[in-house]
mmCIF file of C-alpha atoms in Angstrom:
data_model
loop_
_atom_site.group_PDB
_atom_site.id
_atom_site.type_symbol
_atom_site.label_atom_id
_atom_site.label_comp_id
_atom_site.label_asym_id
_atom_site.label_seq_id
_atom_site.Cartn_x
_atom_site.Cartn_y
_atom_site.Cartn_z
ATOM 1 C CA UNK A 1 46.081 38.837 -7.704
ATOM 2 C CA UNK A 2 42.531 40.099 -7.180
ATOM 3 C CA UNK A 3 41.935 43.785 -6.459
ATOM 4 C CA UNK A 4 41.837 44.380 -2.690
ATOM 5 C CA UNK A 5 41.776 48.031 -1.534
ATOM 6 C CA UNK A 6 42.301 46.915 2.086
ATOM 7 C CA UNK A 7 45.646 45.246 1.302
ATOM 8 C CA UNK A 8 48.521 47.126 2.984
ATOM 9 C CA UNK A 9 51.183 44.441 2.584
ATOM 10 C CA UNK A 10 54.459 46.055 1.503
ATOM 11 C CA UNK A 11 56.472 44.835 -1.458
ATOM 12 C CA UNK A 12 60.024 46.113 -2.024
ATOM 13 C CA UNK A 13 61.774 46.251 -5.417
ATOM 14 C CA UNK A 14 65.577 46.542 -5.379
ATOM 15 C CA UNK A 15 67.050 47.681 -8.690
ATOM 16 C CA UNK A 16 70.322 46.907 -10.400
ATOM 17 C CA UNK A 17 73.344 49.132 -10.038
ATOM 18 C CA UNK A 18 76.489 46.973 -9.963
ATOM 19 C CA UNK A 19 78.746 47.884 -7.006
ATOM 20 C CA UNK A 20 76.330 50.656 -6.002
ATOM 21 C CA UNK A 21 73.970 47.943 -4.775
ATOM 22 C CA UNK A 22 75.408 48.523 -1.289
ATOM 23 C CA UNK A 23 72.921 51.428 -0.988
ATOM 24 C CA UNK A 24 70.101 48.851 -0.821
ATOM 25 C CA UNK A 25 71.431 47.732 2.566
ATOM 26 C CA UNK A 26 70.760 51.223 3.919
ATOM 27 C CA UNK A 27 67.179 51.042 2.648
ATOM 28 C CA UNK A 28 66.668 47.761 4.517
ATOM 29 C CA UNK A 29 68.241 49.270 7.631
ATOM 30 C CA UNK A 30 65.666 52.100 7.551
ATOM 31 C CA UNK A 31 62.800 49.598 7.305
ATOM 32 C CA UNK A 32 64.109 47.661 10.293
ATOM 33 C CA UNK A 33 64.652 50.739 12.454
ATOM 34 C CA UNK A 34 61.085 51.865 11.816
ATOM 35 C CA UNK A 35 59.860 48.297 12.455
ATOM 36 C CA UNK A 36 58.051 48.243 9.111
ATOM 37 C CA UNK A 37 57.732 44.648 7.861
ATOM 38 C CA UNK A 38 58.496 43.770 4.253
ATOM 39 C CA UNK A 39 56.038 41.139 3.048
ATOM 40 C CA UNK A 40 57.708 40.346 -0.287
ATOM 41 C CA UNK A 41 60.841 41.429 -2.106
ATOM 42 C CA UNK A 42 62.070 41.391 -5.719
ATOM 43 C CA UNK A 43 65.536 42.113 -7.052
ATOM 44 C CA UNK A 44 67.450 42.608 -10.270
ATOM 45 C CA UNK A 45 71.234 42.235 -10.657
ATOM 46 C CA UNK A 46 73.003 43.489 -7.493
ATOM 47 C CA UNK A 47 69.521 44.152 -6.089
ATOM 48 C CA UNK A 48 68.815 40.434 -6.514
ATOM 49 C CA UNK A 49 71.887 39.573 -4.448
ATOM 50 C CA UNK A 50 70.980 41.911 -1.567
ATOM 51 C CA UNK A 51 67.304 40.855 -1.721
ATOM 52 C CA UNK A 52 68.319 37.192 -1.483
ATOM 53 C CA UNK A 53 70.468 37.656 1.599
ATOM 54 C CA UNK A 54 67.703 39.606 3.328
ATOM 55 C CA UNK A 55 64.916 37.221 2.287
ATOM 56 C CA UNK A 56 66.891 34.304 3.707
ATOM 57 C CA UNK A 57 67.160 35.980 7.096
ATOM 58 C CA UNK A 58 70.665 37.382 7.128
ATOM 59 C CA UNK A 59 70.951 40.332 9.585
ATOM 60 C CA UNK A 60 71.683 43.810 8.189
ATOM 61 C CA UNK A 61 75.186 43.913 9.712
ATOM 62 C CA UNK A 62 75.958 40.570 8.138
ATOM 63 C CA UNK A 63 74.761 41.749 4.729
ATOM 64 C CA UNK A 64 76.829 44.928 5.132
ATOM 65 C CA UNK A 65 79.914 42.808 5.698
ATOM 66 C CA UNK A 66 79.583 41.417 2.161
ATOM 67 C CA UNK A 67 79.378 44.971 0.789
ATOM 68 C CA UNK A 68 83.113 45.046 0.221
ATOM 69 C CA UNK A 69 82.784 41.972 -2.009
ATOM 70 C CA UNK A 70 80.453 43.846 -4.385
ATOM 71 C CA UNK A 71 83.314 44.891 -6.608
ATOM 72 C CA UNK A 72 84.432 43.678 -9.987
ATOM 73 C CA UNK A 73 87.734 42.170 -8.831
ATOM 74 C CA UNK A 74 86.122 39.905 -6.212
ATOM 75 C CA UNK A 75 83.060 38.670 -8.084
ATOM 76 C CA UNK A 76 84.698 37.992 -11.425
ATOM 77 C CA UNK A 77 86.819 35.200 -12.782
ATOM 78 C CA UNK A 78 88.355 35.427 -16.220
ATOM 79 C CA UNK A 79 87.155 32.706 -18.550
ATOM 80 C CA UNK A 80 87.728 31.476 -22.065
ATOM 81 C CA UNK A 81 84.058 30.563 -22.480
ATOM 82 C CA UNK A 82 82.102 32.154 -25.300
ATOM 83 C CA UNK A 83 79.679 34.960 -24.562
ATOM 84 C CA UNK A 84 81.610 36.978 -21.991
ATOM 85 C CA UNK A 85 84.926 37.839 -20.392
ATOM 86 C CA UNK A 86 84.129 36.636 -16.896
ATOM 87 C CA UNK A 87 82.382 33.746 -15.183
ATOM 88 C CA UNK A 88 79.706 34.178 -12.498
ATOM 89 C CA UNK A 89 81.262 31.287 -10.555
ATOM 90 C CA UNK A 90 82.596 33.538 -7.731
ATOM 91 C CA UNK A 91 79.058 34.879 -7.162
ATOM 92 C CA UNK A 92 77.718 31.325 -7.043
ATOM 93 C CA UNK A 93 80.387 30.242 -4.555
ATOM 94 C CA UNK A 94 79.703 33.251 -2.305
ATOM 95 C CA UNK A 95 75.950 32.511 -2.172
ATOM 96 C CA UNK A 96 76.503 28.825 -1.490
ATOM 97 C CA UNK A 97 79.048 29.649 1.223
ATOM 98 C CA UNK A 98 76.804 32.141 3.010
ATOM 99 C CA UNK A 99 73.285 30.788 2.379
ATOM 100 C CA UNK A 100 73.867 27.202 1.347
ATOM 101 C CA UNK A 101 72.600 25.328 -1.701
ATOM 102 C CA UNK A 102 69.083 26.696 -1.226
ATOM 103 C CA UNK A 103 65.969 27.179 -3.295
ATOM 104 C CA UNK A 104 64.116 30.456 -3.835
ATOM 105 C CA UNK A 105 60.787 29.119 -2.565
ATOM 106 C CA UNK A 106 62.383 28.377 0.824
ATOM 107 C CA UNK A 107 63.120 32.044 1.583
ATOM 108 C CA UNK A 108 61.730 33.461 4.845
ATOM 109 C CA UNK A 109 60.267 36.392 2.881
ATOM 110 C CA UNK A 110 58.662 35.656 -0.532
ATOM 111 C CA UNK A 111 61.373 36.397 -3.092
ATOM 112 C CA UNK A 112 61.511 37.044 -6.842
ATOM 113 C CA UNK A 113 64.672 37.211 -8.958
ATOM 114 C CA UNK A 114 64.495 38.787 -12.440
ATOM 115 C CA UNK A 115 66.572 37.895 -15.496
ATOM 116 C CA UNK A 116 66.311 38.336 -19.287
ATOM 117 C CA UNK A 117 66.234 35.694 -22.021
ATOM 118 C CA UNK A 118 68.867 36.988 -24.452
ATOM 119 C CA UNK A 119 67.270 35.115 -27.379
ATOM 120 C CA UNK A 120 63.646 36.187 -26.954
ATOM 121 C CA UNK A 121 64.021 39.405 -24.958
ATOM 122 C CA UNK A 122 61.520 38.012 -22.460
ATOM 123 C CA UNK A 123 61.667 38.796 -18.761
ATOM 124 C CA UNK A 124 61.950 35.720 -16.541
ATOM 125 C CA UNK A 125 60.811 36.017 -12.948
ATOM 126 C CA UNK A 126 62.137 33.252 -10.713
ATOM 127 C CA UNK A 127 59.952 32.418 -7.720
ATOM 128 C CA UNK A 128 61.182 28.839 -7.509
ATOM 129 C CA UNK A 129 64.387 26.983 -8.258
ATOM 130 C CA UNK A 130 68.035 27.148 -7.322
ATOM 131 C CA UNK A 131 68.839 30.530 -5.775
ATOM 132 C CA UNK A 132 72.457 30.747 -6.953
ATOM 133 C CA UNK A 133 71.479 29.950 -10.555
ATOM 134 C CA UNK A 134 68.837 32.687 -10.627
ATOM 135 C CA UNK A 135 71.021 35.360 -8.990
ATOM 136 C CA UNK A 136 73.946 34.592 -11.286
ATOM 137 C CA UNK A 137 71.643 34.936 -14.298
ATOM 138 C CA UNK A 138 70.241 38.220 -12.988
ATOM 139 C CA UNK A 139 73.760 39.614 -12.514
ATOM 140 C CA UNK A 140 75.196 38.425 -15.848
ATOM 141 C CA UNK A 141 75.825 41.784 -17.550
ATOM 142 C CA UNK A 142 75.845 41.136 -21.335
ATOM 143 C CA UNK A 143 79.312 41.191 -22.831
ATOM 144 C CA UNK A 144 80.944 41.191 -19.411
ATOM 145 C CA UNK A 145 79.699 37.955 -17.853
ATOM 146 C CA UNK A 146 79.042 34.680 -19.610
ATOM 147 C CA UNK A 147 75.244 34.135 -19.836
ATOM 148 C CA UNK A 148 73.729 31.550 -17.515
ATOM 149 C CA UNK A 149 71.733 28.654 -18.945
ATOM 150 C CA UNK A 150 68.667 27.519 -16.990
ATOM 151 C CA UNK A 151 66.267 24.941 -18.411
ATOM 152 C CA UNK A 152 67.663 25.458 -21.908
ATOM 153 C CA UNK A 153 67.248 29.251 -21.849
ATOM 154 C CA UNK A 154 70.214 31.607 -22.162
ATOM 155 C CA UNK A 155 69.829 34.279 -19.502
ATOM 156 C CA UNK A 156 71.483 37.620 -18.735
ATOM 157 C CA UNK A 157 70.999 40.694 -16.556
ATOM 158 C CA UNK A 158 67.334 41.340 -15.729
ATOM 159 C CA UNK A 159 67.916 45.090 -15.961
ATOM 160 C CA UNK A 160 67.569 44.975 -19.739
ATOM 161 C CA UNK A 161 63.800 44.608 -19.345
ATOM 162 C CA UNK A 162 63.017 45.881 -15.837
ATOM 163 C CA UNK A 163 65.916 47.268 -13.837
ATOM 164 C CA UNK A 164 63.699 47.988 -10.815
ATOM 165 C CA UNK A 165 61.417 44.918 -10.631
ATOM 166 C CA UNK A 166 58.089 46.389 -9.561
ATOM 167 C CA UNK A 167 55.899 44.149 -11.738
ATOM 168 C CA UNK A 168 56.328 40.885 -9.736
ATOM 169 C CA UNK A 169 55.275 42.464 -6.428
ATOM 170 C CA UNK A 170 51.533 42.694 -7.018
ATOM 171 C CA UNK A 171 51.435 39.034 -8.065
ATOM 172 C CA UNK A 172 53.302 38.215 -4.840
ATOM 173 C CA UNK A 173 50.549 39.789 -2.723
ATOM 174 C CA UNK A 174 51.807 43.350 -2.242
ATOM 175 C CA UNK A 175 49.219 46.086 -1.749
ATOM 176 C CA UNK A 176 51.808 48.879 -1.520
ATOM 177 C CA UNK A 177 54.970 48.864 -3.647
ATOM 178 C CA UNK A 178 58.259 50.597 -2.797
ATOM 179 C CA UNK A 179 60.841 50.846 -5.591
ATOM 180 C CA UNK A 180 64.528 51.716 -5.144
ATOM 181 C CA UNK A 181 66.298 53.032 -8.257
ATOM 182 C CA UNK A 182 70.097 53.272 -7.951
ATOM 183 C CA UNK A 183 70.576 54.951 -11.340
ATOM 184 C CA UNK A 184 68.461 58.100 -11.191
ATOM 185 C CA UNK A 185 71.022 60.438 -12.757
ATOM 186 C CA UNK A 186 70.490 63.685 -14.642
ATOM 187 C CA UNK A 187 73.774 63.469 -16.534
ATOM 188 C CA UNK A 188 76.079 60.674 -17.650
ATOM 189 C CA UNK A 189 79.914 60.700 -17.492
ATOM 190 C CA UNK A 190 81.674 62.391 -20.392
ATOM 191 C CA UNK A 191 82.903 59.497 -22.581
ATOM 192 C CA UNK A 192 86.648 59.119 -22.935
ATOM 193 C CA UNK A 193 86.690 56.166 -25.322
ATOM 194 C CA UNK A 194 84.470 53.836 -27.332
ATOM 195 C CA UNK A 195 83.689 51.674 -24.302
ATOM 196 C CA UNK A 196 82.347 54.722 -22.427
ATOM 197 C CA UNK A 197 80.120 55.647 -25.375
ATOM 198 C CA UNK A 198 78.669 52.135 -25.481
ATOM 199 C CA UNK A 199 78.248 52.053 -21.696
ATOM 200 C CA UNK A 200 76.426 55.392 -21.649
ATOM 201 C CA UNK A 201 74.175 54.315 -24.525
ATOM 202 C CA UNK A 202 73.133 51.122 -22.707
ATOM 203 C CA UNK A 203 72.530 52.987 -19.439
ATOM 204 C CA UNK A 204 70.473 55.692 -21.164
ATOM 205 C CA UNK A 205 68.198 53.051 -22.696
ATOM 206 C CA UNK A 206 67.754 51.178 -19.408
ATOM 207 C CA UNK A 207 67.190 54.355 -17.385
ATOM 208 C CA UNK A 208 64.623 55.679 -19.877
ATOM 209 C CA UNK A 209 62.532 52.536 -19.412
ATOM 210 C CA UNK A 210 63.077 52.572 -15.654
ATOM 211 C CA UNK A 211 61.697 56.094 -15.232
ATOM 212 C CA UNK A 212 58.503 55.084 -16.973
ATOM 213 C CA UNK A 213 58.251 51.913 -14.897
ATOM 214 C CA UNK A 214 58.823 53.794 -11.611
ATOM 215 C CA UNK A 215 55.488 55.566 -12.130
ATOM 216 C CA UNK A 216 53.821 52.250 -11.316
ATOM 217 C CA UNK A 217 55.317 52.215 -7.813
ATOM 218 C CA UNK A 218 53.405 53.677 -4.877
ATOM 219 C CA UNK A 219 56.601 54.950 -3.243
ATOM 220 C CA UNK A 220 59.676 55.578 -5.427
ATOM 221 C CA UNK A 221 63.144 56.063 -3.951
ATOM 222 C CA UNK A 222 65.304 57.475 -6.785
ATOM 223 C CA UNK A 223 69.007 57.736 -5.907
ATOM 224 C CA UNK A 224 71.671 59.646 -7.805
ATOM 225 C CA UNK A 225 74.824 57.646 -7.037
ATOM 226 C CA UNK A 226 76.811 58.910 -10.005
ATOM 227 C CA UNK A 227 79.772 59.889 -7.818
ATOM 228 C CA UNK A 228 80.229 56.270 -6.787
ATOM 229 C CA UNK A 229 81.950 53.588 -8.825
ATOM 230 C CA UNK A 230 80.068 50.850 -10.653
ATOM 231 C CA UNK A 231 82.970 48.462 -10.103
ATOM 232 C CA UNK A 232 84.435 49.000 -6.617
ATOM 233 C CA UNK A 233 83.185 50.873 -3.536
ATOM 234 C CA UNK A 234 85.019 48.802 -0.933
ATOM 235 C CA UNK A 235 86.517 51.913 0.700
ATOM 236 C CA UNK A 236 83.174 53.673 1.176
ATOM 237 C CA UNK A 237 80.749 50.877 2.135
ATOM 238 C CA UNK A 238 79.282 52.707 5.143
ATOM 239 C CA UNK A 239 78.941 55.985 3.237
ATOM 240 C CA UNK A 240 77.198 54.313 0.308
ATOM 241 C CA UNK A 241 74.912 52.437 2.686
ATOM 242 C CA UNK A 242 73.778 55.784 4.128
ATOM 243 C CA UNK A 243 72.936 56.981 0.595
ATOM 244 C CA UNK A 244 70.039 54.519 0.712
ATOM 245 C CA UNK A 245 69.291 54.885 4.412
ATOM 246 C CA UNK A 246 68.484 58.606 4.606
ATOM 247 C CA UNK A 247 66.197 58.848 1.530
ATOM 248 C CA UNK A 248 64.218 55.826 2.770
ATOM 249 C CA UNK A 249 63.953 57.317 6.287
ATOM 250 C CA UNK A 250 62.622 60.514 4.691
ATOM 251 C CA UNK A 251 59.886 58.514 2.957
ATOM 252 C CA UNK A 252 58.768 56.557 6.010
ATOM 253 C CA UNK A 253 56.105 59.160 6.825
ATOM 254 C CA UNK A 254 54.759 58.960 3.285
ATOM 255 C CA UNK A 255 54.748 55.168 3.439
ATOM 256 C CA UNK A 256 52.849 55.092 6.737
ATOM 257 C CA UNK A 257 50.377 57.671 5.388
ATOM 258 C CA UNK A 258 49.913 55.459 2.317
ATOM 259 C CA UNK A 259 49.120 52.498 4.563
ATOM 260 C CA UNK A 260 46.499 54.493 6.477
ATOM 261 C CA UNK A 261 44.921 55.972 3.345
ATOM 262 C CA UNK A 262 45.284 52.902 1.131
ATOM 263 C CA UNK A 263 41.544 52.338 0.736
ATOM 264 C CA UNK A 264 40.914 55.921 -0.413
ATOM 265 C CA UNK A 265 43.982 55.905 -2.694
ATOM 266 C CA UNK A 266 42.823 52.733 -4.412
ATOM 267 C CA UNK A 267 39.319 54.099 -4.903
ATOM 268 C CA UNK A 268 40.750 57.276 -6.459
ATOM 269 C CA UNK A 269 42.981 55.215 -8.764
ATOM 270 C CA UNK A 270 40.008 53.156 -9.857
ATOM 271 C CA UNK A 271 37.965 56.291 -10.523
ATOM 272 C CA UNK A 272 40.844 57.816 -12.476
ATOM 273 C CA UNK A 273 41.069 54.698 -14.640
ATOM 274 C CA UNK A 274 37.331 54.589 -15.289
ATOM 275 C CA UNK A 275 36.464 58.267 -15.719
ATOM 276 C CA UNK A 276 38.458 58.861 -18.932
ATOM 277 C CA UNK A 277 36.292 56.192 -20.537
ATOM 278 C CA UNK A 278 33.018 57.616 -19.228
ATOM 279 C CA UNK A 279 33.535 61.379 -19.521
ATOM 280 C CA UNK A 280 33.738 61.532 -23.359
ATOM 281 C CA UNK A 281 30.481 59.560 -23.596
ATOM 282 C CA UNK A 282 28.783 61.914 -21.140
ATOM 283 C CA UNK A 283 29.977 64.940 -23.125
ATOM 284 C CA UNK A 284 28.693 63.403 -26.352
ATOM 285 C CA UNK A 285 25.284 62.740 -24.759
ATOM 286 C CA UNK A 286 25.086 66.327 -23.526
ATOM 287 C CA UNK A 287 25.987 67.651 -26.979
ATOM 288 C CA UNK A 288 23.341 65.447 -28.630
ATOM 289 C CA UNK A 289 20.764 66.601 -26.093
ATOM 290 C CA UNK A 290 21.677 70.277 -26.672
ATOM 291 C CA UNK A 291 21.392 69.866 -30.450
ATOM 292 C CA UNK A 292 18.017 68.151 -30.095
ATOM 293 C CA UNK A 293 16.695 70.998 -27.931
ATOM 294 C CA UNK A 294 18.007 73.564 -30.415
ATOM 295 C CA UNK A 295 16.314 71.839 -33.340
ATOM 296 C CA UNK A 296 12.978 71.626 -31.489
ATOM 297 C CA UNK A 297 13.132 75.322 -30.731
#
């Protein structure tokens, strides 16, 4: 998309976080209460699921009602297929039941779903195609879920490359990006077995990349949800929803200020990007001029 400092369209990135994805519903609730429109939305893993329901016009209360289904026992089905322990079929059936056999490009709000090609390591951003296929691919945690094949490519969880999908938003027309990170922890659980060690190692790698990527967002909403389960939060859906609601409400003022000052902010960013290239040359010219004067004297 071409540079446009007057663009104040808001793009929202919802990151992965397994069963903690319920917190995204609280973020959306804050946007609606403040009557701030979301012009485009991107999601990874559980963020892709919540983003899809919202983009296809499901009300917040309706999305909250599926919060209890965001747990391992209800969205998994044991399988004997190679590549994983569980099938994504229950996720597919839930989407088709609630939203129908729909396509991404038909969403009411422009939508992007992110997955990873497990053979090439490439990020795939779905803006078109079958919604259930793309969401299942985005949620297919390696080793846990069987990878999803789309157009001959073997796809898994998009969080491996970009757990909070900020990068698609600019291409979708966003002038201001808001990024919600569900895994902003300062400490990981003390490992009790080999599985915990592996799990922590994967999360550390993903979170390290995510923190660097969050710097590209205009408004970051980092959440420490370490006290919540990654597999089942059915008994605390409302509480977890509020974990996203309050931090987003606290950033509404900053978001509105960003909209008002967007032109100035963009000009400052442009100057910041250009000045490091110009300043060294100016300094060199001044030094050369000073040396020339000294030699003449």
